[in-house]
Short mmCIF file of C-alpha atoms and ligand atoms in Angstrom, two decimals:
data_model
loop_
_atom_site.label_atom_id
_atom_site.label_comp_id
_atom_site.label_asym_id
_atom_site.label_seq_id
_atom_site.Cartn_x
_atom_site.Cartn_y
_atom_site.Cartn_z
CA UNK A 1 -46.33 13.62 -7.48
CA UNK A 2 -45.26 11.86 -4.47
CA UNK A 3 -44.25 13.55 -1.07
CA UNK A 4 -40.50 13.22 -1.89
CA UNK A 5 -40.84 15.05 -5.10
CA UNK A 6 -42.27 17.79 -3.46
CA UNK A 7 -40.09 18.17 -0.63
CA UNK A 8 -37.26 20.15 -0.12
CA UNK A 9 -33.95 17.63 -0.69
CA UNK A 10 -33.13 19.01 3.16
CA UNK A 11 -36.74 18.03 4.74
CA UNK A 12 -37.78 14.94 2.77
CA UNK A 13 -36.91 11.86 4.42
CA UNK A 14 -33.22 10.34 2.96
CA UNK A 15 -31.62 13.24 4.11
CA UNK A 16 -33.03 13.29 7.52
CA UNK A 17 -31.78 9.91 8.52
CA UNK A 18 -27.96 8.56 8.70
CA UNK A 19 -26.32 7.49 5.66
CA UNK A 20 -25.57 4.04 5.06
CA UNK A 21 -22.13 3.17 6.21
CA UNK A 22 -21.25 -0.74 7.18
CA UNK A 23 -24.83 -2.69 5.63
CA UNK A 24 -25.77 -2.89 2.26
CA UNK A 25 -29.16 -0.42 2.22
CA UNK A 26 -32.08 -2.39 2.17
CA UNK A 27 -33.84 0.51 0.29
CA UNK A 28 -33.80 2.75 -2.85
CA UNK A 29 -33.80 6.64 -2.39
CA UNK A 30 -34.51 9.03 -5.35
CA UNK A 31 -31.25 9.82 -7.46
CA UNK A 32 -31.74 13.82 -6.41
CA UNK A 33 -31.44 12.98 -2.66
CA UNK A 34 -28.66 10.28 -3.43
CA UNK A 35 -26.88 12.62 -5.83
CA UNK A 36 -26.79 15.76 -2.68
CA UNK A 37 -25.79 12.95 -0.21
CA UNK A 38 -22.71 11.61 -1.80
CA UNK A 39 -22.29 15.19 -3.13
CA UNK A 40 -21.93 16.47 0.20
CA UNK A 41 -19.91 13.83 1.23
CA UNK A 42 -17.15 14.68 -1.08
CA UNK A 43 -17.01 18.43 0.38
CA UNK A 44 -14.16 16.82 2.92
CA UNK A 45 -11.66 16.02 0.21
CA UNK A 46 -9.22 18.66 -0.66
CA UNK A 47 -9.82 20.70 -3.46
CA UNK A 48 -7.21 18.76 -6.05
CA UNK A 49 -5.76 22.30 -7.83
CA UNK A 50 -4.89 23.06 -4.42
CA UNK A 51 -3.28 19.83 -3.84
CA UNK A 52 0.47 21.12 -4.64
CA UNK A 53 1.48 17.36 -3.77
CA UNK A 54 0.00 15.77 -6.60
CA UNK A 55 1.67 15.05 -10.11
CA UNK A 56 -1.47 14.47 -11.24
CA UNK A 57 -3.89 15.98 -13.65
CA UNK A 58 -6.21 18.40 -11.97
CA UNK A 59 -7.25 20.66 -14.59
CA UNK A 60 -8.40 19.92 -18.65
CA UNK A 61 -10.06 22.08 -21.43
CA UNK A 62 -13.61 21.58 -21.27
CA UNK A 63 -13.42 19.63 -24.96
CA UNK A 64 -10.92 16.80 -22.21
CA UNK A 65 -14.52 16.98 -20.39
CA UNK A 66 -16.97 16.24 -23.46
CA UNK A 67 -14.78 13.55 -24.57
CA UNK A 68 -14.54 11.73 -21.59
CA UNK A 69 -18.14 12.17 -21.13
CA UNK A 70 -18.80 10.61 -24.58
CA UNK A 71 -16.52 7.72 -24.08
CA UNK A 72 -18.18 6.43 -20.74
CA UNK A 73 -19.46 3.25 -21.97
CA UNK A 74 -16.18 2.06 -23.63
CA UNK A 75 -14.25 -0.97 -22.66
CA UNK A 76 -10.31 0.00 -24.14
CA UNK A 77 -9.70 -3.96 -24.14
CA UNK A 78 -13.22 -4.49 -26.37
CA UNK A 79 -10.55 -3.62 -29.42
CA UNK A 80 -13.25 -5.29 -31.87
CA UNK A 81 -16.37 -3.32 -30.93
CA UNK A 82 -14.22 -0.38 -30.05
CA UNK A 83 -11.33 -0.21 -33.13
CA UNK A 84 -11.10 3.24 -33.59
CA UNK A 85 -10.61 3.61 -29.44
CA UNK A 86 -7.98 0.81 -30.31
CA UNK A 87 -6.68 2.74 -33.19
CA UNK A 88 -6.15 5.68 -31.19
CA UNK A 89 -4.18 3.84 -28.80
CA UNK A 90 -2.13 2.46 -30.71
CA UNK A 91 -1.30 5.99 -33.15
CA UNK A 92 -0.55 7.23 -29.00
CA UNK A 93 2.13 4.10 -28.73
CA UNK A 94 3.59 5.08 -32.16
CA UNK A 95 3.61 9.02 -31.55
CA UNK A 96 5.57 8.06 -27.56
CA UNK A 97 7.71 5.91 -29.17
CA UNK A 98 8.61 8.74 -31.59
CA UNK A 99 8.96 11.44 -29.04
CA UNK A 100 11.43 8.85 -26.83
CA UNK A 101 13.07 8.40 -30.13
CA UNK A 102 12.58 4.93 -30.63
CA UNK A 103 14.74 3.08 -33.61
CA UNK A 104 12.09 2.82 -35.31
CA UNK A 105 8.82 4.43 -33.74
CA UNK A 106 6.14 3.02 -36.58
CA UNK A 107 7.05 -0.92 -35.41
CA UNK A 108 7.55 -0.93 -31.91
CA UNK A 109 5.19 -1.98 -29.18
CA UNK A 110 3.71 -0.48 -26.16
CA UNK A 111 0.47 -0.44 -24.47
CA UNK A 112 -1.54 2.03 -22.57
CA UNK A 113 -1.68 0.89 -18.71
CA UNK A 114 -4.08 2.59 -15.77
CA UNK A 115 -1.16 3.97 -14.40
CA UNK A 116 2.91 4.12 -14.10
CA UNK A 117 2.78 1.27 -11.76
CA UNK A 118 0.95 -1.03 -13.90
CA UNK A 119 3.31 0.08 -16.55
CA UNK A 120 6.43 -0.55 -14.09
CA UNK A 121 5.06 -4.12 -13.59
CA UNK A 122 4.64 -5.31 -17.40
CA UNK A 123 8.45 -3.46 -18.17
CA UNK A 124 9.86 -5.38 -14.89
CA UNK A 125 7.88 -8.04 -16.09
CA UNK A 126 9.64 -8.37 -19.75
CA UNK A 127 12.71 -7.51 -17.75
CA UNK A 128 12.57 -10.71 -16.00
CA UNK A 129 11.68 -12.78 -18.67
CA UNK A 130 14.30 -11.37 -21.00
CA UNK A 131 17.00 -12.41 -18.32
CA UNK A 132 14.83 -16.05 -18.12
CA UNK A 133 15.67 -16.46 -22.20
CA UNK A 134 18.91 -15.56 -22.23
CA UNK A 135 19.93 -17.43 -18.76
CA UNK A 136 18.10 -20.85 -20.96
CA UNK A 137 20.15 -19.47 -24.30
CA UNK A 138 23.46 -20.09 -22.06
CA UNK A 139 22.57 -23.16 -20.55
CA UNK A 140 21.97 -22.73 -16.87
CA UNK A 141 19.28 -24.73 -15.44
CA UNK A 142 20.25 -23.92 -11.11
CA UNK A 143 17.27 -22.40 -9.73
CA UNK A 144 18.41 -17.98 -9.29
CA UNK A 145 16.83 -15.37 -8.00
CA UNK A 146 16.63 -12.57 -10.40
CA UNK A 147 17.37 -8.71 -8.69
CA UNK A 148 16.68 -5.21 -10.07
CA UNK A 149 19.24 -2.83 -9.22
CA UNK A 150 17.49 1.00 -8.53
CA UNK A 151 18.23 4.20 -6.80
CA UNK A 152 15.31 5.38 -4.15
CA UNK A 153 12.24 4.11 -6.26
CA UNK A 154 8.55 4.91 -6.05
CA UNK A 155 6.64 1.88 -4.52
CA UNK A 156 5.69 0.22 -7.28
CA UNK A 157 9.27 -0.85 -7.91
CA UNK A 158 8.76 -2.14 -4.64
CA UNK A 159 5.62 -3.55 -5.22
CA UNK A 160 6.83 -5.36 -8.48
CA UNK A 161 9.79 -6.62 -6.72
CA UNK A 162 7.35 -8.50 -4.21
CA UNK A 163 4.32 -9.43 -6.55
CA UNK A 164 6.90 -10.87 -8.84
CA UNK A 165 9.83 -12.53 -6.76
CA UNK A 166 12.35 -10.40 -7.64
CA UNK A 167 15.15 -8.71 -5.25
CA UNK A 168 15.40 -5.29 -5.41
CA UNK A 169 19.06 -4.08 -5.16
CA UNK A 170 17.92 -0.21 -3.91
CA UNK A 171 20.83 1.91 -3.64
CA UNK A 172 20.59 4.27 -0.70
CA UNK A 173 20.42 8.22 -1.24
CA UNK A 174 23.59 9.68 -1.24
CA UNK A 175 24.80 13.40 -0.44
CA UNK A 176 23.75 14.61 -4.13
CA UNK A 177 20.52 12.94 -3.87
CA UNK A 178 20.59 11.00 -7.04
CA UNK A 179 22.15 7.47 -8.18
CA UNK A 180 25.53 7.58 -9.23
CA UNK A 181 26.91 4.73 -11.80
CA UNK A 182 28.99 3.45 -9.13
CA UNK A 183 25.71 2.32 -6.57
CA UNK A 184 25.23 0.92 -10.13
CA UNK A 185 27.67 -1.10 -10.67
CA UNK A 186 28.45 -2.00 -6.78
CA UNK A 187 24.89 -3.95 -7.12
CA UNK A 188 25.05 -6.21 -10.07
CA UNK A 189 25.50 -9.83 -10.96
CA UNK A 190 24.73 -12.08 -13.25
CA UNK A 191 21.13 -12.22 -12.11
CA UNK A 192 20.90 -8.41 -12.68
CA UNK A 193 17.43 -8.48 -15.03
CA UNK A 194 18.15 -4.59 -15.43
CA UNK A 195 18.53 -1.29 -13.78
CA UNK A 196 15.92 1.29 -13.40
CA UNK A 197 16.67 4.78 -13.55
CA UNK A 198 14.05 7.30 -12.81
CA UNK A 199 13.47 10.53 -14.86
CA UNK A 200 12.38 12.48 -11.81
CA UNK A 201 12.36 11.20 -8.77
CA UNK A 202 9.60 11.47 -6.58
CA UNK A 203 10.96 12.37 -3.01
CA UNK A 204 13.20 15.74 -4.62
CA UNK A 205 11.98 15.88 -8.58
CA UNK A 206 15.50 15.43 -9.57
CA UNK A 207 16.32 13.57 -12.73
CA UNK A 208 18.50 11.04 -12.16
CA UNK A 209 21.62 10.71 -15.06
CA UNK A 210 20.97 8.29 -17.47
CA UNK A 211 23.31 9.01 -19.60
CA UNK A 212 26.30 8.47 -16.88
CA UNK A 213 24.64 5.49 -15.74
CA UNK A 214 24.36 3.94 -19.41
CA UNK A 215 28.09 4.82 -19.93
CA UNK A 216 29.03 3.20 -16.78
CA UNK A 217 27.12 0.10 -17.64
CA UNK A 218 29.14 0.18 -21.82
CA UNK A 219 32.22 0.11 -19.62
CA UNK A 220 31.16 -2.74 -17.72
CA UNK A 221 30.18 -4.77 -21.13
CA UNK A 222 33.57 -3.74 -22.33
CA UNK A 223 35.51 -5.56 -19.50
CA UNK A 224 33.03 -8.61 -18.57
CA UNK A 225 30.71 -9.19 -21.81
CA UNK A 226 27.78 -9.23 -19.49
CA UNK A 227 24.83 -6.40 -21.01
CA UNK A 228 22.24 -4.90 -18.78
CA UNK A 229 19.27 -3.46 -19.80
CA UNK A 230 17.84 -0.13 -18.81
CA UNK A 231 14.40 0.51 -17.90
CA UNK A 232 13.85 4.60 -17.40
CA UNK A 233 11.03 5.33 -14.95
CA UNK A 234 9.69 8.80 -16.82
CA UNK A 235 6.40 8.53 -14.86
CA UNK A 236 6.63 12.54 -14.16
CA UNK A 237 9.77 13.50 -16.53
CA UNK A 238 8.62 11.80 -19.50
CA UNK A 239 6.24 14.58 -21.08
CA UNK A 240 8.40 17.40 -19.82
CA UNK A 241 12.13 16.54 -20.72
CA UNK A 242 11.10 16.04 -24.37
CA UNK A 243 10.09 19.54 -24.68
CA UNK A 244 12.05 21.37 -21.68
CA UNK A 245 15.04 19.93 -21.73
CA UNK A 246 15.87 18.17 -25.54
CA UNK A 247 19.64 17.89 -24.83
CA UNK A 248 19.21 15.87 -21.27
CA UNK A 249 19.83 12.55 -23.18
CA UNK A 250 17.72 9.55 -21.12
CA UNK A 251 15.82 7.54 -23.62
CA UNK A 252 15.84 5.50 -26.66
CA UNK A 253 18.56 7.56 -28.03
CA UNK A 254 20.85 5.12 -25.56
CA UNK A 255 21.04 1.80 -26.81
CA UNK A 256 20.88 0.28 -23.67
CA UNK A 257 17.26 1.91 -22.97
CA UNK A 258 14.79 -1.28 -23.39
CA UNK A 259 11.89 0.41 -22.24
CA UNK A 260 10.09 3.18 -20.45
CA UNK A 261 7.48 4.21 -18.91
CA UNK A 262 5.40 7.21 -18.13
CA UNK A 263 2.20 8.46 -16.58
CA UNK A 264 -0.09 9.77 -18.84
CA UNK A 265 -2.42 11.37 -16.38
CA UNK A 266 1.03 13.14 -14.87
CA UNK A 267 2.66 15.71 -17.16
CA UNK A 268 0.73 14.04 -19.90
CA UNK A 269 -1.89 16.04 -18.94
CA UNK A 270 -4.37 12.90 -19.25
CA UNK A 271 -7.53 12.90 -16.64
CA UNK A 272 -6.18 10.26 -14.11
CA UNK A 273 -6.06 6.42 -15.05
CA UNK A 274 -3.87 6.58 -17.82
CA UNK A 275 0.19 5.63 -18.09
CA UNK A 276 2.30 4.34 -20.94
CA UNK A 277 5.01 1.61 -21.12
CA UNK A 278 7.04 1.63 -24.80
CA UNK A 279 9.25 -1.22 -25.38
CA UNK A 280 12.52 0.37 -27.68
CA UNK A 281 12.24 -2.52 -30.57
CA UNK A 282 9.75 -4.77 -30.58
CA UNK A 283 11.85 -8.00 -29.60
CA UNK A 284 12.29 -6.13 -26.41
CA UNK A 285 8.94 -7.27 -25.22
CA UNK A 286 9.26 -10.73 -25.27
CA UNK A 287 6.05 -12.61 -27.07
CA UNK A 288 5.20 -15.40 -24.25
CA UNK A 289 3.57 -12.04 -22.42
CA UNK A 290 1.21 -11.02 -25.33
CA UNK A 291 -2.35 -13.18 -24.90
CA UNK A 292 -4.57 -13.71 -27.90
CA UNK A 293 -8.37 -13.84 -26.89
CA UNK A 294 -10.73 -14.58 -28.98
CA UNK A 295 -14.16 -14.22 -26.85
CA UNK A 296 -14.97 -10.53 -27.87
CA UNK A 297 -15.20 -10.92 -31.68
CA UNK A 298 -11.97 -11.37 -33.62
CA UNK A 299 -8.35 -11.80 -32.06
CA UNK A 300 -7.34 -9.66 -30.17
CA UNK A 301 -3.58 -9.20 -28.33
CA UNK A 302 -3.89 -8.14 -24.78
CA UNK A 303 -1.16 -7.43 -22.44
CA UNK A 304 -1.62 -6.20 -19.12
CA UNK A 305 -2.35 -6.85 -15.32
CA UNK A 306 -6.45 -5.97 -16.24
CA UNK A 307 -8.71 -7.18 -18.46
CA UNK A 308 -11.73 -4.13 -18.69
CA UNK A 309 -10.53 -0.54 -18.55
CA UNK A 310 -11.80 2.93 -19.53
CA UNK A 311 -11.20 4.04 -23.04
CA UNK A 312 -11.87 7.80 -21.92
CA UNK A 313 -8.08 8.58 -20.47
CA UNK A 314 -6.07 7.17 -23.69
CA UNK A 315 -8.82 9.28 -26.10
CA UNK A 316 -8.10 12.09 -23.63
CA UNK A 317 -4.17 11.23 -24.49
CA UNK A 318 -4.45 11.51 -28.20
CA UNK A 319 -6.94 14.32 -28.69
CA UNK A 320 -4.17 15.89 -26.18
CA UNK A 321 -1.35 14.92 -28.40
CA UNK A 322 -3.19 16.46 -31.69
CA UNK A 323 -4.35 19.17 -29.41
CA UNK A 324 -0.71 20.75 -28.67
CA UNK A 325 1.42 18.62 -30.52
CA UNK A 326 5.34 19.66 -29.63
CA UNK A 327 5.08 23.08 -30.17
CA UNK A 328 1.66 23.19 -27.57
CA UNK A 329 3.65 20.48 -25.17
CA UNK A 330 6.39 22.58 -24.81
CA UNK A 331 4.72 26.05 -23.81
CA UNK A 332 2.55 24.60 -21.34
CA UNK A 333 5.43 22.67 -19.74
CA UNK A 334 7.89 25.93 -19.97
CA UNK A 335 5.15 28.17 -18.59
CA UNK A 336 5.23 25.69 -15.60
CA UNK A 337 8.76 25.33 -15.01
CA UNK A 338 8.45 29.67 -15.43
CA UNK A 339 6.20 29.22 -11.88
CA UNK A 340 8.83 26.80 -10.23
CA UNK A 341 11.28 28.97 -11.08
CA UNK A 342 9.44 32.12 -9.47
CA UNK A 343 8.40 29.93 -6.39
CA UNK A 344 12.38 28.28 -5.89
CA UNK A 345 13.17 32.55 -5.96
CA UNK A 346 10.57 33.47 -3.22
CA UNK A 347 11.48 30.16 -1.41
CA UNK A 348 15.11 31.02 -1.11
CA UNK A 349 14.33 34.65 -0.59
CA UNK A 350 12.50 33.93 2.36
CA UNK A 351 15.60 33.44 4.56
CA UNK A 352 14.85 30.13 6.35
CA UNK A 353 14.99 27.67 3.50
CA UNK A 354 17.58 26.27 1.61
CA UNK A 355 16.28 25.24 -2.19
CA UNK A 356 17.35 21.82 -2.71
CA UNK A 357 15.77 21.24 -6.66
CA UNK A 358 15.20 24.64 -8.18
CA UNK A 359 12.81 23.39 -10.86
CA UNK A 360 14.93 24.12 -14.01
CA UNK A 361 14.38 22.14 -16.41
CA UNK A 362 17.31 20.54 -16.89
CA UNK A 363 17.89 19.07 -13.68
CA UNK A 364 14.27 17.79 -13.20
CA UNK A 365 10.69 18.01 -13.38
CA UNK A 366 8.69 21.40 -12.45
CA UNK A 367 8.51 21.10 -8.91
CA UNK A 368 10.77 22.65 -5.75
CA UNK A 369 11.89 21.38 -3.18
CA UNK A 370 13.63 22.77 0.01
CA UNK A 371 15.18 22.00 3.43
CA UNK A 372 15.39 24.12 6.53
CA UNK A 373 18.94 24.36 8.08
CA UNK A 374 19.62 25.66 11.45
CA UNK A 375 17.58 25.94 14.62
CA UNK A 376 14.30 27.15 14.40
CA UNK A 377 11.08 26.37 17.11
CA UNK A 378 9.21 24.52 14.58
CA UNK A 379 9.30 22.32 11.76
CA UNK A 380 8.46 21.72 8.66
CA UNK A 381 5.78 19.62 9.52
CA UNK A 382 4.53 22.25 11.41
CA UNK A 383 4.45 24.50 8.52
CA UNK A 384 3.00 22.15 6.19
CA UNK A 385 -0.01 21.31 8.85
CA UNK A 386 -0.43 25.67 8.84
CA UNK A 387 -0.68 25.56 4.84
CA UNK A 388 -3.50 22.89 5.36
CA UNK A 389 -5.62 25.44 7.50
CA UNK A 390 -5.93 27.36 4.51
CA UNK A 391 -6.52 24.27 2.29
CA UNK A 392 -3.08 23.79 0.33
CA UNK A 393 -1.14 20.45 0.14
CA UNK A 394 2.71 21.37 0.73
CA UNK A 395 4.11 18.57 2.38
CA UNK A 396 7.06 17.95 4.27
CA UNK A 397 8.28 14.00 4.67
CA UNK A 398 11.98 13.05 5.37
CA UNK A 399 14.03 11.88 2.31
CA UNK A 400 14.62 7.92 2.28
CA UNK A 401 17.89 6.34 3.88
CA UNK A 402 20.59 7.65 4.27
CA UNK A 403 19.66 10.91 3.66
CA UNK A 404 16.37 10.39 6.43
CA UNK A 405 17.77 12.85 9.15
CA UNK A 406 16.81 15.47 6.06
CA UNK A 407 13.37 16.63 6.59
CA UNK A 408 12.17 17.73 2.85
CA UNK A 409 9.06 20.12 1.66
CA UNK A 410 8.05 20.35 -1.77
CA UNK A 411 5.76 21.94 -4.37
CA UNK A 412 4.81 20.13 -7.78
CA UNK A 413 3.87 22.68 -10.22
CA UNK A 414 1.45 21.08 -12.87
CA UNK A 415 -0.57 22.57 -15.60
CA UNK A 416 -3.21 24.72 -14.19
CA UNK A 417 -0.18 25.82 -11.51
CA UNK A 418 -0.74 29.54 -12.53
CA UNK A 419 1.40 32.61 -11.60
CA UNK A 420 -1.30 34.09 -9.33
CA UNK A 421 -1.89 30.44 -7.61
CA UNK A 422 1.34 30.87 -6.53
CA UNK A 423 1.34 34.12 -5.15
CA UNK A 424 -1.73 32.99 -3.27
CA UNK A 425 -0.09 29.88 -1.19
CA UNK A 426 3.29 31.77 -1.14
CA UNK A 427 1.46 35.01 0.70
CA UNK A 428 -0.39 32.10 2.53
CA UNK A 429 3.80 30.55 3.40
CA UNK A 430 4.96 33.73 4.29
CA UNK A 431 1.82 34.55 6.59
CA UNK A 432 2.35 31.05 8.53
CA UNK A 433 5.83 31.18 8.77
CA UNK A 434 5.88 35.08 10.50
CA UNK A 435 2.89 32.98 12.90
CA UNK A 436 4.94 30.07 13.63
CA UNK A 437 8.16 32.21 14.64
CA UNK A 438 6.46 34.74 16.59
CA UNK A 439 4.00 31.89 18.07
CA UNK A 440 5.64 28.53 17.93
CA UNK A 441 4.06 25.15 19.04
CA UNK A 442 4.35 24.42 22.33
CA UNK A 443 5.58 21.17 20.58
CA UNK A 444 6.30 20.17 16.98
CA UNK A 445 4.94 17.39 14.69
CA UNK A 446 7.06 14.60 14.55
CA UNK A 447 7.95 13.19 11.15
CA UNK A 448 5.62 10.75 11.49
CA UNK A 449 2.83 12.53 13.34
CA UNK A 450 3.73 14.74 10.02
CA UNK A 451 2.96 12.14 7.33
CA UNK A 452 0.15 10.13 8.79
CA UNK A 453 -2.49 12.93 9.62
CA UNK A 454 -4.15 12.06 6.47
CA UNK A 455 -4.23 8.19 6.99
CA UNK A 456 -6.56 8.62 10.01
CA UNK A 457 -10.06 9.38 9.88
CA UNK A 458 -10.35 11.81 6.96
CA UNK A 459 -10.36 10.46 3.38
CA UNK A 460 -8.28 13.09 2.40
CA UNK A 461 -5.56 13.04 -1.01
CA UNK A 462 -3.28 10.59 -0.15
CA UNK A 463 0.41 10.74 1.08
CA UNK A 464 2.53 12.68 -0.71
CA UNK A 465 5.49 10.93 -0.59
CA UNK A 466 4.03 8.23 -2.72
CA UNK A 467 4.33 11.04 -5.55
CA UNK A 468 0.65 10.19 -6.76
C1 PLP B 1 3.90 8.63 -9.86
C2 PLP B 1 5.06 7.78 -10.07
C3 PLP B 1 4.90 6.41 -10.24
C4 PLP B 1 3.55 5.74 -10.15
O1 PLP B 1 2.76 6.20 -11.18
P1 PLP B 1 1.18 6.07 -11.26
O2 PLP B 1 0.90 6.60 -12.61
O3 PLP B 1 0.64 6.92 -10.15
O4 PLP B 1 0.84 4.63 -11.08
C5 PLP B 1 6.02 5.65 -10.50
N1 PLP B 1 7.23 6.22 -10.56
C6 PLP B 1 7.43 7.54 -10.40
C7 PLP B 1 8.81 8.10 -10.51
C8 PLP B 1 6.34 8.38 -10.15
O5 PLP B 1 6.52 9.69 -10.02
#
């Protein structure tokens, strides 16, 4: 035995010296003392379930645990070493396509992505070169630039719009918060590649109407002959409305739906790294997109922005979808719109707030959301930064334009979201709200004092107005 086996991890010598920061260490350490070091490091992130912020997975049955532990080592684009990782996949594509009820679920295609946003680029991404086909079908040849007509997105609409030269025609936020058919309409041309709707918006959790947009947009093909596609952004709503709220009509059961896309490792329960993008009929996904390699043994389609990527989150997805199945789906979704529903009572009970989404199911995902009318000596910034003292995540971030003078605060209730959790940071709102009327700030956070304390030095969750 050397000296650093026997020593205590505290008194032997890696832990009694800095930790590397800015050079690449010049030496090894044991994997004990490295293991306690980065350990200990992580002690200054939040703790996740307490991150009411999030959409994202933070809890899974231990069985989520084994198999992502057992699927480690396995590449999900290695679809010749890995087939059955590959065949679960694509059963996952099949089974989404079903639940989004797809003309004809067994043929379509769709891929598993990391995320929503990689999923947002490769639908925005057929979008674009579905308008470049049919633009070449008609005969125009002038250089255009194409535009995506949207309501208040998430960024990677944004991001998509930039990566991939396209304009994004972003309706402001009107007075009932969601995108009306007429923003719709006021936005397009013939360079339209398609119109995203989102299945619950990130800055409220309301779902925007599909259904009103998609008639709106009939109406227009009626009078002009020009058809736009629909691309529904179910990143949160997409594993809840199927079960919550069957009658809220959004997906493939509108013609006009191409695609849609949703995060796995959201309401899909997934460990995080997983989304989903499902094309309605397979034409919709236009073939100059799908690659053939041939360099891993056999030939193998790829589509996507990455090349190597964990198999773990889409085995998680299907041993998930086996695991529950509609029946499991919908009572773990209904028992968390029952807590939303309990926390939009207490919320409006309260006297100071005014509940802006409730968190029924069907108006949007399981989350709440409220305002504060009238004068009071602090803000809702303030109240947020007294919920972090006793470790929760509520924020409070203003709504985008033109609603931005409305300062918002919200709760996303997830799986794991129990009852009793939410007794715990609603004794912990009512305790900091009595303090902060009896003992205001001398001055309040400002919105954006508010939003960027967790930019700074901490590595804390990140902002929650990005709806991760
Ligand atoms: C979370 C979210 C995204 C981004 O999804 P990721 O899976 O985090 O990449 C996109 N759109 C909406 C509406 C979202 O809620």
């Amino acid at each position: 035995m050397t000296d650093d086996d026997l020593d205590d991890t505290f008194s032997g010598s890696p832990l009694r010296r800095r930790a590397p920061k800015l050079r690449f260490p010049a030496h090894e350490q044991s994997a004990r003392d490295s293991y306690q070091l980065v350990h200990d490091e992580l002690l200054l992130d939040g703790v996740a379930r307490m991150n009411l912020a999030t959409f994202c997975t933070t809890w899974a049955e231990p069985e989520v645990h084994a198999l992502m532990a057992e699927s480690i080592d396995k590449n999900i684009v290695d679809k010749d070493e890995y087939p059955q990782t590959a065949e679960l996949e694509s059963r996952c594509v099949h089974m989404l396509a079903d639940l989004f009820h797809a003309p004809n679920a067994a043929t379509t295609r769709g891929t598993s992505t990391t995320g929503s946003s990689e999923a947002a680029m490769l639908a925005g991404l057929a979008a674009k070169w579905r308008w470049k086909a049919k633009r070449q079908a008609a005969g125009h040849t002038e250089p255009a630039v194409p535009n995506l007509v949207s309501g208040p997105v998430q960024v990677c609409w944004e991001k998509f719009a930039r990566y991939f030269d396209v304009e994004l025609r972003q309706a402001p936020m009107g007075p009932g918060y969601t995108l009306t058919p007429e923003q719709v309409l006021e936005r397009i041309d013939e360079n339209t590649i398609g119109v995203v709707v989102t299945l619950g918006q990130t800055f409220t959790g309301l779902f925007e109407d599909v259904q009103a947009i998609s008639d709106a947009l009939d109406d227009l093909e009626a009078r002009t002959g020009q058809s736009v596609d629909i691309h529904v952004d179910a990143a949160s709503g997409g594993f809840v409305a199927p079960f919550c709220a069957p009658d809220v009509v959004w997906d493939f059961r509108l013609p006009r739906v191409k695609s849609i896309n949703a995060s796995g490792h959201k309401t899909g329960l997934a460990p995080i790294g997983v989304g989903w993008v499902i094309w309605r009929e397979e034409t919709d996904l236009p073939d100059e997109l799908v690659f053939d390699v041939n360099y891993l043994g056999g030939s193998m389609p790829t589509f996507g922005l990455n090349f190597s990527r964990p198999g773990g989150q889409v085995i998680a997805s299907y041993y998930n979808f086996v695991r529950l199945g509609r029946e499991g789906f919908t009572k773990v979704q209904s028992a968390t719109y029952a807590v939303a529903a309990h926390i939009a009572q207490e919320i409006a009970s309260l006297g100071h707030f005014e509940v802006l989404h409730d968190g029924s199911a069907e108006k949007g995902i399981p989350a709440v959301t409220w305002t504060m009318p009238g004068d009071h000596p602090f803000t809702l910034f303030d109240l947020a930064e007294e919920l972090r003292t006793r470790g929760w995540l509520v924020p409070a971030y203003t709504l985008p334009p033109d609603q931005q003078e409305v300062t918002v605060q919200r709760i996303v209730v997830r799986h794991g979201v129990s009852l009793d959790l939410a007794d715990l940071v609603l004794a912990d709102l009512r305790q900091a709200l009595a303090k902060l009327d009896d003992r205001p700030p001398s001055r309040s956070l400002t919105p954006a004092e508010g939003s960027t304390f967790d930019h700074t030095a901490t590595a804390r969750v990140a902002i929650a107005h990005l709806g991760s």
